[in-house]
Coordinates of N, CA and C in Angstrom, one line a residue:
M1 N 158.3 -11.0 232.8 CA 159.0 -11.9 232.0 C 160.5 -11.7 232.1
K2 N 160.9 -10.5 232.1 CA 162.3 -10.2 232.1 C 163.0 -10.7 233.3
T3 N 162.3 -10.6 234.4 CA 162.8 -11.1 235.7 C 163.1 -12.7 235.6
I4 N 162.1 -13.4 235.2 CA 162.3 -14.8 235.0 C 163.4 -15.2 234.0
Y5 N 163.5 -14.4 233.0 CA 164.5 -14.6 232.0 C 165.9 -14.5 232.6
L6 N 166.1 -13.4 233.4 CA 167.3 -13.1 234.0 C 167.7 -14.1 235.1
I7 N 166.7 -14.5 235.9 CA 166.9 -15.6 236.9 C 167.4 -16.9 236.2
V8 N 166.8 -17.3 235.1 CA 167.2 -18.5 234.4 C 168.6 -18.4 233.8
K9 N 168.9 -17.2 233.2 CA 170.1 -16.9 232.7 C 171.3 -17.0 233.7
Y10 N 171.0 -16.4 234.9 CA 172.0 -16.4 235.9 C 172.1 -17.8 236.6
F11 N 171.1 -18.5 236.7 CA 171.1 -19.9 237.3 C 171.9 -20.8 236.4
T12 N 171.7 -20.6 235.1 CA 172.5 -21.5 234.1 C 173.6 -20.7 233.5
V13 N 174.4 -20.1 234.4 CA 175.5 -19.1 234.0 C 176.6 -19.8 233.1
V14 N 176.8 -21.2 233.3 CA 177.8 -21.8 232.4 C 177.3 -21.9 231.0
G15 N 176.1 -22.2 230.7 CA 175.5 -22.2 229.5 C 175.3 -20.8 228.9
T16 N 175.1 -19.8 229.8 CA 174.9 -18.4 229.3 C 176.3 -17.9 228.7
F17 N 177.3 -18.2 229.5 CA 178.7 -17.8 228.9 C 179.1 -18.6 227.7
L18 N 178.8 -19.9 227.7 CA 179.1 -20.6 226.5 C 178.3 -20.2 225.2
Q19 N 177.0 -19.8 225.4 CA 176.3 -19.3 224.3 C 176.8 -18.0 223.8
A20 N 177.1 -17.1 224.7 CA 177.7 -15.9 224.3 C 179.1 -16.0 223.7
F21 N 179.9 -16.9 224.2 CA 181.2 -17.2 223.6 C 181.1 -17.6 222.1
F22 N 180.2 -18.7 221.9 CA 180.0 -19.1 220.6 C 179.4 -18.1 219.7
E23 N 178.5 -17.3 220.2 CA 177.9 -16.2 219.4 C 179.0 -15.2 219.0
H24 N 179.9 -14.9 219.9 CA 181.0 -14.0 219.7 C 181.9 -14.6 218.7
F25 N 182.3 -15.8 218.9 CA 183.2 -16.5 217.9 C 182.6 -16.5 216.5
T26 N 181.3 -16.8 216.4 CA 180.6 -16.8 215.0 C 180.6 -15.5 214.5
C27 N 180.3 -14.4 215.2 CA 180.3 -13.0 214.7 C 181.7 -12.7 214.2
R28 N 182.8 -13.0 214.9 CA 184.2 -12.8 214.5 C 184.4 -13.5 213.2
F29 N 183.9 -14.8 213.1 CA 184.2 -15.5 211.9 C 183.6 -15.0 210.7
Y30 N 182.3 -14.5 210.8 CA 181.6 -13.9 209.7 C 181.9 -12.4 209.6
E31 N 182.9 -11.9 210.4 CA 183.3 -10.5 210.3 C 182.1 -9.6 210.5
V32 N 181.3 -9.9 211.5 CA 180.2 -9.0 211.9 C 180.7 -8.1 213.0
L33 N 180.4 -6.8 212.9 CA 180.9 -5.9 214.0 C 180.2 -6.1 215.2
I34 N 180.9 -6.2 216.3 CA 180.3 -6.4 217.6 C 180.3 -5.1 218.3
E35 N 179.1 -4.7 218.8 CA 179.0 -3.4 219.4 C 179.2 -3.5 220.9
D36 N 178.7 -4.6 221.5 CA 178.9 -4.8 223.0 C 179.1 -6.2 223.3
A37 N 180.2 -6.6 223.8 CA 180.6 -7.9 224.0 C 180.5 -8.4 225.5
R38 N 179.8 -7.7 226.2 CA 179.6 -8.1 227.6 C 178.6 -9.3 227.6
Y39 N 179.0 -10.5 228.3 CA 178.2 -11.7 228.2 C 177.1 -11.7 229.3
L40 N 177.4 -11.2 230.5 CA 176.3 -11.2 231.4 C 175.9 -9.7 231.7
R41 N 174.6 -9.5 231.2 CA 174.0 -8.1 231.4 C 172.7 -8.3 232.0
A42 N 172.2 -7.3 232.5 CA 170.9 -7.3 233.2 C 169.8 -6.8 232.3
D43 N 169.8 -7.3 231.1 CA 168.7 -7.1 230.1 C 168.5 -8.2 229.2
E44 N 167.8 -8.0 228.1 CA 167.4 -9.1 227.2 C 168.6 -9.7 226.4
L45 N 169.7 -9.0 226.5 CA 170.9 -9.4 225.8 C 171.9 -10.3 226.7
C46 N 171.4 -10.7 227.8 CA 172.2 -11.5 228.8 C 172.4 -12.9 228.0
G47 N 173.7 -13.2 227.9 CA 174.1 -14.4 227.2 C 174.2 -14.3 225.7
H48 N 174.1 -13.0 225.2 CA 174.3 -12.7 223.8 C 175.2 -11.6 223.7
V49 N 175.8 -11.4 222.5 CA 176.6 -10.2 222.2 C 175.8 -9.3 221.3
E50 N 175.9 -8.0 221.4 CA 175.2 -7.1 220.6 C 176.1 -6.8 219.4
H51 N 175.5 -7.0 218.3 CA 176.2 -6.9 217.0 C 175.4 -6.0 216.0
E52 N 176.1 -5.6 214.9 CA 175.4 -4.8 213.9 C 174.3 -5.5 213.3
L53 N 173.4 -4.9 212.6 CA 172.3 -5.5 211.8 C 173.0 -6.2 210.7
I54 N 172.6 -7.4 210.4 CA 173.1 -8.3 209.4 C 172.3 -8.1 208.2
R55 N 172.9 -7.9 207.0 CA 172.1 -7.6 205.8 C 172.3 -8.8 204.8
K56 N 173.2 -9.8 205.1 CA 173.4 -10.8 204.2 C 172.8 -12.1 204.7
R57 N 172.1 -12.8 203.9 CA 171.3 -14.0 204.3 C 172.2 -15.1 204.9
S58 N 173.3 -15.5 204.3 CA 174.1 -16.5 204.7 C 174.8 -16.2 206.1
T59 N 175.2 -15.0 206.2 CA 175.7 -14.5 207.5 C 174.7 -14.5 208.6
A60 N 173.5 -14.1 208.3 CA 172.4 -14.1 209.3 C 172.1 -15.6 209.7
F61 N 172.1 -16.5 208.7 CA 171.9 -17.8 209.1 C 173.0 -18.4 209.9
G62 N 174.2 -18.1 209.5 CA 175.3 -18.6 210.3 C 175.5 -18.1 211.8
V63 N 175.2 -16.8 211.9 CA 175.2 -16.3 213.2 C 174.1 -16.8 214.2
S64 N 173.0 -17.2 213.5 CA 171.9 -17.8 214.3 C 172.0 -19.3 214.6
F65 N 172.5 -20.0 213.5 CA 172.4 -21.4 213.6 C 173.8 -22.1 214.2
F66 N 175.0 -21.5 213.9 CA 176.1 -22.3 214.4 C 176.3 -22.1 216.0
P67 N 176.0 -21.1 216.6 CA 176.1 -21.2 218.1 C 175.1 -22.1 218.6
F68 N 173.9 -22.2 218.0 CA 172.9 -23.2 218.4 C 173.5 -24.6 218.2
L69 N 174.1 -24.9 217.2 CA 174.6 -26.2 216.9 C 175.8 -26.6 217.9
F70 N 176.6 -25.7 218.1 CA 177.8 -25.9 219.0 C 177.3 -26.1 220.4
N71 N 176.3 -25.3 220.9 CA 175.7 -25.6 222.2 C 175.0 -26.9 222.3
L72 N 174.2 -27.2 221.2 CA 173.6 -28.5 221.2 C 174.5 -29.7 221.4
I73 N 175.6 -29.7 220.6 CA 176.5 -30.8 220.7 C 177.1 -30.9 222.1
V74 N 177.6 -29.8 222.6 CA 178.1 -29.7 224.0 C 177.1 -30.1 225.0
G75 N 176.0 -29.6 224.9 CA 174.8 -29.9 225.8 C 174.5 -31.3 225.9
L76 N 174.3 -31.9 224.7 CA 173.9 -33.3 224.6 C 175.1 -34.3 225.2
A77 N 176.3 -33.9 224.9 CA 177.4 -34.7 225.5 C 177.4 -34.7 227.0
L78 N 177.3 -33.5 227.6 CA 177.4 -33.4 229.0 C 176.1 -33.8 229.7
T79 N 174.9 -33.6 229.1 CA 173.7 -34.0 229.7 C 173.6 -35.5 229.7
S80 N 174.1 -36.2 228.6 CA 173.9 -37.6 228.6 C 174.8 -38.2 229.6
V81 N 176.0 -37.7 229.9 CA 176.8 -38.4 230.9 C 176.2 -38.3 232.3
G82 N 175.7 -37.0 232.6 CA 175.1 -36.9 233.9 C 173.7 -37.6 234.0
A83 N 172.9 -37.5 233.0 CA 171.5 -38.1 233.1 C 171.6 -39.7 233.1
V84 N 172.6 -40.2 232.4 CA 172.6 -41.7 232.4 C 173.1 -42.2 233.8
H85 N 174.0 -41.5 234.4 CA 174.5 -41.8 235.8 C 173.5 -41.6 236.8
V86 N 172.8 -40.4 236.7 CA 171.9 -40.1 237.9 C 170.5 -40.7 237.7
Y87 N 169.9 -40.6 236.5 CA 168.5 -41.0 236.3 C 168.4 -42.5 236.0
Y88 N 169.4 -43.0 235.1 CA 169.2 -44.4 234.6 C 169.9 -45.4 235.4
L89 N 171.1 -45.1 235.9 CA 171.9 -46.0 236.8 C 171.6 -45.7 238.3
G90 N 171.1 -44.6 238.6 CA 170.8 -44.2 240.0 C 172.1 -44.0 240.9
E91 N 173.0 -43.5 240.3 CA 174.3 -43.3 241.1 C 174.2 -41.9 241.8
F92 N 173.4 -41.8 242.8 CA 173.3 -40.7 243.6 C 174.4 -40.5 244.5
F93 N 175.0 -41.5 245.1 CA 175.9 -41.5 246.1 C 177.1 -42.4 245.7
T94 N 178.3 -42.0 246.2 CA 179.5 -42.7 246.1 C 179.4 -43.9 247.0
S95 N 180.4 -44.8 246.9 CA 180.5 -46.0 247.7 C 180.6 -45.6 249.2
G96 N 181.1 -44.5 249.5 CA 181.3 -44.0 250.9 C 180.0 -43.3 251.5
G97 N 178.9 -43.2 250.7 CA 177.7 -42.5 251.1 C 177.7 -41.0 250.9
V98 N 178.7 -40.5 250.3 CA 178.7 -39.1 250.0 C 178.0 -38.8 248.6
P99 N 177.2 -37.8 248.5 CA 176.6 -37.5 247.2 C 177.6 -37.5 246.1
H100 N 177.3 -38.0 244.9 CA 178.2 -38.0 243.8 C 178.2 -36.8 243.0
F101 N 178.9 -35.8 243.5 CA 178.9 -34.4 243.0 C 179.3 -34.4 241.5
V102 N 180.1 -35.2 241.1 CA 180.6 -35.2 239.6 C 179.4 -35.5 238.7
N103 N 178.6 -36.5 239.1 CA 177.4 -36.8 238.2 C 176.5 -35.6 238.1
F104 N 176.2 -35.0 239.4 CA 175.3 -33.9 239.4 C 175.9 -32.6 238.7
L105 N 177.1 -32.5 238.7 CA 177.8 -31.4 238.0 C 177.7 -31.6 236.5
F106 N 177.9 -32.7 236.0 CA 177.7 -33.0 234.6 C 176.3 -32.7 234.2
L107 N 175.4 -33.1 235.0 CA 173.9 -33.0 234.7 C 173.5 -31.5 234.8
W108 N 174.0 -30.8 235.7 CA 173.7 -29.3 235.9 C 174.3 -28.5 234.7
V109 N 175.5 -28.8 234.4 CA 176.2 -28.0 233.3 C 175.5 -28.4 231.9
G110 N 175.2 -29.7 231.8 CA 174.5 -30.1 230.6 C 173.1 -29.4 230.4
I111 N 172.4 -29.4 231.4 CA 171.1 -28.7 231.4 C 171.3 -27.2 231.1
S112 N 172.3 -26.7 231.8 CA 172.7 -25.3 231.6 C 172.9 -24.9 230.2
V113 N 173.7 -25.8 229.5 CA 174.1 -25.5 228.1 C 172.8 -25.7 227.3
L114 N 172.1 -26.8 227.4 CA 170.8 -26.9 226.7 C 169.7 -25.8 226.9
T115 N 169.8 -25.2 228.1 CA 168.8 -24.1 228.3 C 169.2 -22.9 227.4
N116 N 170.5 -22.7 227.1 CA 170.9 -21.5 226.3 C 171.4 -21.8 225.0
L117 N 170.4 -22.5 224.2 CA 170.8 -22.9 222.8 C 170.4 -21.8 221.8
F118 N 169.4 -21.0 222.0 CA 168.8 -20.4 221.0 C 169.2 -19.0 220.8
P119 N 169.2 -18.3 219.6 CA 169.6 -16.9 219.3 C 168.6 -15.9 219.9
Q120 N 169.0 -14.6 219.8 CA 168.1 -13.5 220.2 C 166.9 -13.5 219.3
I121 N 165.8 -13.0 219.8 CA 164.6 -12.8 218.9 C 164.9 -12.0 217.7
E122 N 165.7 -10.9 217.9 CA 165.9 -9.9 216.9 C 166.8 -10.6 215.8
D123 N 167.7 -11.5 216.1 CA 168.5 -12.2 215.1 C 167.5 -13.1 214.3
V124 N 166.6 -13.8 215.0 CA 165.7 -14.7 214.2 C 164.7 -13.9 213.4
L125 N 164.2 -12.8 213.9 CA 163.3 -12.0 212.9 C 164.1 -11.4 211.8
Q126 N 165.3 -11.0 212.0 CA 166.1 -10.6 210.8 C 166.4 -11.8 209.8
L127 N 166.6 -12.9 210.3 CA 166.7 -14.1 209.4 C 165.5 -14.4 208.7
K128 N 164.3 -14.2 209.4 CA 163.0 -14.4 208.8 C 162.8 -13.4 207.6
D129 N 163.2 -12.2 207.9 CA 163.0 -11.2 206.8 C 164.0 -11.4 205.6
L130 N 165.2 -11.9 205.9 CA 166.1 -12.2 204.8 C 165.8 -13.4 203.9
I131 N 165.1 -14.4 204.7 CA 164.8 -15.6 203.9 C 163.4 -15.5 203.3
Y132 N 162.4 -15.1 204.1 CA 161.1 -15.1 203.7 C 160.5 -13.8 203.4
G133 N 161.3 -12.8 203.2 CA 160.7 -11.5 202.8 C 160.4 -11.6 201.3
K134 N 159.6 -10.6 200.9 CA 159.1 -10.6 199.5 C 160.3 -10.5 198.6
G135 N 160.4 -11.5 197.7 CA 161.5 -11.5 196.7 C 162.8 -11.8 197.2
K136 N 163.0 -12.2 198.4 CA 164.3 -12.4 198.9 C 164.9 -13.7 198.6
S137 N 164.2 -14.8 198.5 CA 164.8 -16.2 198.3 C 163.9 -16.9 197.3
N138 N 164.6 -17.9 196.7 CA 163.8 -18.8 195.8 C 163.1 -19.8 196.7
W139 N 162.2 -20.6 196.2 CA 161.4 -21.5 196.9 C 162.2 -22.6 197.5
A140 N 163.3 -23.1 196.9 CA 164.1 -24.2 197.5 C 164.8 -23.8 198.7
V141 N 165.3 -22.6 198.8 CA 165.9 -22.0 200.0 C 164.9 -22.0 201.1
K142 N 163.7 -21.5 200.8 CA 162.6 -21.4 201.8 C 162.2 -22.8 202.3
I143 N 162.1 -23.7 201.5 CA 161.7 -25.1 201.9 C 162.9 -25.7 202.8
F144 N 164.1 -25.5 202.3 CA 165.2 -26.2 203.1 C 165.4 -25.5 204.4
A145 N 165.2 -24.2 204.5 CA 165.4 -23.5 205.8 C 164.2 -23.5 206.7
A146 N 163.1 -24.0 206.3 CA 161.9 -24.0 207.0 C 162.0 -24.8 208.4
P147 N 162.5 -26.1 208.4 CA 162.6 -26.7 209.6 C 163.7 -26.1 210.7
I148 N 164.7 -25.7 210.2 CA 165.7 -25.1 211.0 C 165.3 -23.8 211.5
F149 N 164.7 -23.0 210.6 CA 164.1 -21.7 211.1 C 163.1 -21.9 212.1
G150 N 162.1 -22.9 211.9 CA 161.1 -23.1 212.9 C 161.5 -23.5 214.3
I151 N 162.6 -24.2 214.3 CA 163.2 -24.6 215.6 C 163.8 -23.3 216.3
L152 N 164.6 -22.6 215.5 CA 165.2 -21.4 216.0 C 164.2 -20.4 216.5
Y153 N 163.1 -20.2 215.6 CA 162.1 -19.2 216.0 C 161.3 -19.5 217.2
A154 N 160.9 -20.8 217.3 CA 160.2 -21.2 218.5 C 161.1 -21.2 219.8
G155 N 162.3 -21.7 219.6 CA 163.2 -21.7 220.7 C 163.6 -20.3 221.2
A156 N 163.8 -19.3 220.4 CA 164.0 -18.0 220.7 C 162.9 -17.4 221.6
Y157 N 161.7 -17.7 221.3 CA 160.6 -17.1 222.1 C 160.5 -17.9 223.4
L158 N 160.8 -19.2 223.3 CA 160.7 -19.9 224.6 C 161.8 -19.6 225.6
Q159 N 163.0 -19.3 225.0 CA 164.1 -18.8 225.8 C 163.9 -17.5 226.3
A160 N 163.2 -16.5 225.6 CA 162.9 -15.2 226.2 C 162.0 -15.2 227.4
C161 N 161.2 -16.2 227.4 CA 160.3 -16.3 228.6 C 160.8 -17.3 229.7
G162 N 162.0 -17.8 229.5 CA 162.6 -18.7 230.5 C 162.2 -20.1 230.5
A163 N 161.4 -20.5 229.5 CA 160.7 -21.9 229.4 C 161.7 -22.9 229.0
T164 N 162.9 -22.5 228.4 CA 163.8 -23.5 228.0 C 164.5 -24.3 229.1
L165 N 164.5 -23.7 230.4 CA 165.0 -24.5 231.5 C 164.2 -25.7 231.8
L166 N 162.8 -25.5 231.7 CA 161.9 -26.6 232.0 C 162.0 -27.6 230.8
T167 N 162.1 -27.2 229.6 CA 162.3 -28.2 228.5 C 163.5 -28.9 228.5
S168 N 164.5 -28.2 229.0 CA 165.9 -28.9 229.1 C 165.8 -29.9 230.3
I169 N 165.3 -29.6 231.3 CA 165.1 -30.6 232.5 C 164.2 -31.8 232.1
A170 N 163.1 -31.6 231.4 CA 162.3 -32.6 230.9 C 163.1 -33.6 229.9
F171 N 163.8 -32.9 229.0 CA 164.7 -33.7 228.1 C 165.7 -34.4 228.8
S172 N 166.3 -33.9 229.9 CA 167.4 -34.6 230.6 C 166.8 -36.0 231.2
F173 N 165.5 -35.9 231.6 CA 164.8 -37.1 232.2 C 164.7 -38.1 231.0
A174 N 164.4 -37.7 229.8 CA 164.1 -38.7 228.7 C 165.3 -39.2 228.0
L175 N 166.4 -38.4 228.1 CA 167.7 -38.7 227.3 C 168.3 -40.1 227.6
P176 N 168.3 -40.5 228.8 CA 168.9 -41.9 229.0 C 168.1 -42.9 228.4
Y177 N 166.8 -42.8 228.4 CA 165.9 -43.8 227.7 C 166.0 -43.7 226.2
I178 N 166.1 -42.5 225.6 CA 166.3 -42.4 224.2 C 167.6 -43.0 223.8
L179 N 168.7 -42.8 224.6 CA 170.0 -43.5 224.3 C 169.9 -44.9 224.4
A180 N 169.2 -45.4 225.4 CA 169.0 -46.9 225.6 C 168.3 -47.5 224.4
A181 N 167.3 -46.8 223.9 CA 166.6 -47.3 222.7 C 167.4 -47.3 221.4
I182 N 168.3 -46.3 221.3 CA 169.2 -46.2 220.2 C 170.4 -47.1 220.2
L183 N 171.0 -47.2 221.4 CA 172.2 -47.9 221.6 C 171.9 -49.1 222.6
P184 N 171.2 -50.0 222.4 CA 170.8 -51.0 223.4 C 172.0 -51.9 223.8
H185 N 173.1 -52.0 223.0 CA 174.2 -52.9 223.3 C 175.1 -52.1 224.4
L186 N 175.0 -50.8 224.6 CA 175.7 -50.1 225.6 C 175.0 -50.3 227.0
V187 N 173.8 -50.5 226.9 CA 173.0 -50.7 228.3 C 173.1 -52.0 228.9
G188 N 172.9 -53.0 228.1 CA 172.8 -54.3 228.6 C 174.0 -55.1 228.4

């Protein structure tokens, strides 16, 4: 699994760097001590920064959620530009018959960013302990955090085995049609 994980991380190097940058930025914002800030490593921390163990619930939530949110926004914007032009409009080539590299570049970078959305498994497990541990939170916090935590938890495990590349590619195929359903006046 580690080999597949590293292949996916290096294939989606733009998203890997962006994920690590947003994680680094968020750790700095929350004043979490960073132990190792190398973005590309040959282990399970590839695309993440190694930081101290977080003991505060709001900080653990912020360090897990905000890099996810930033990458999601950037990934959706870039993927929608590339996917609409390539999949929906069929603009594979320019008027001169040359492949339309800009459209494919937007698509690859968008898929790359969407592939690298989720936090490390250790961060999600720490967040789980801080929110759902015995006597840690009241019921309202647990209910409010459940959908967000579920997405982060499942995504962290999917990313650890490299499956998020496949889900991002599948989502990029569906995205133009989702946008066409939501914004029909832009299509016709």
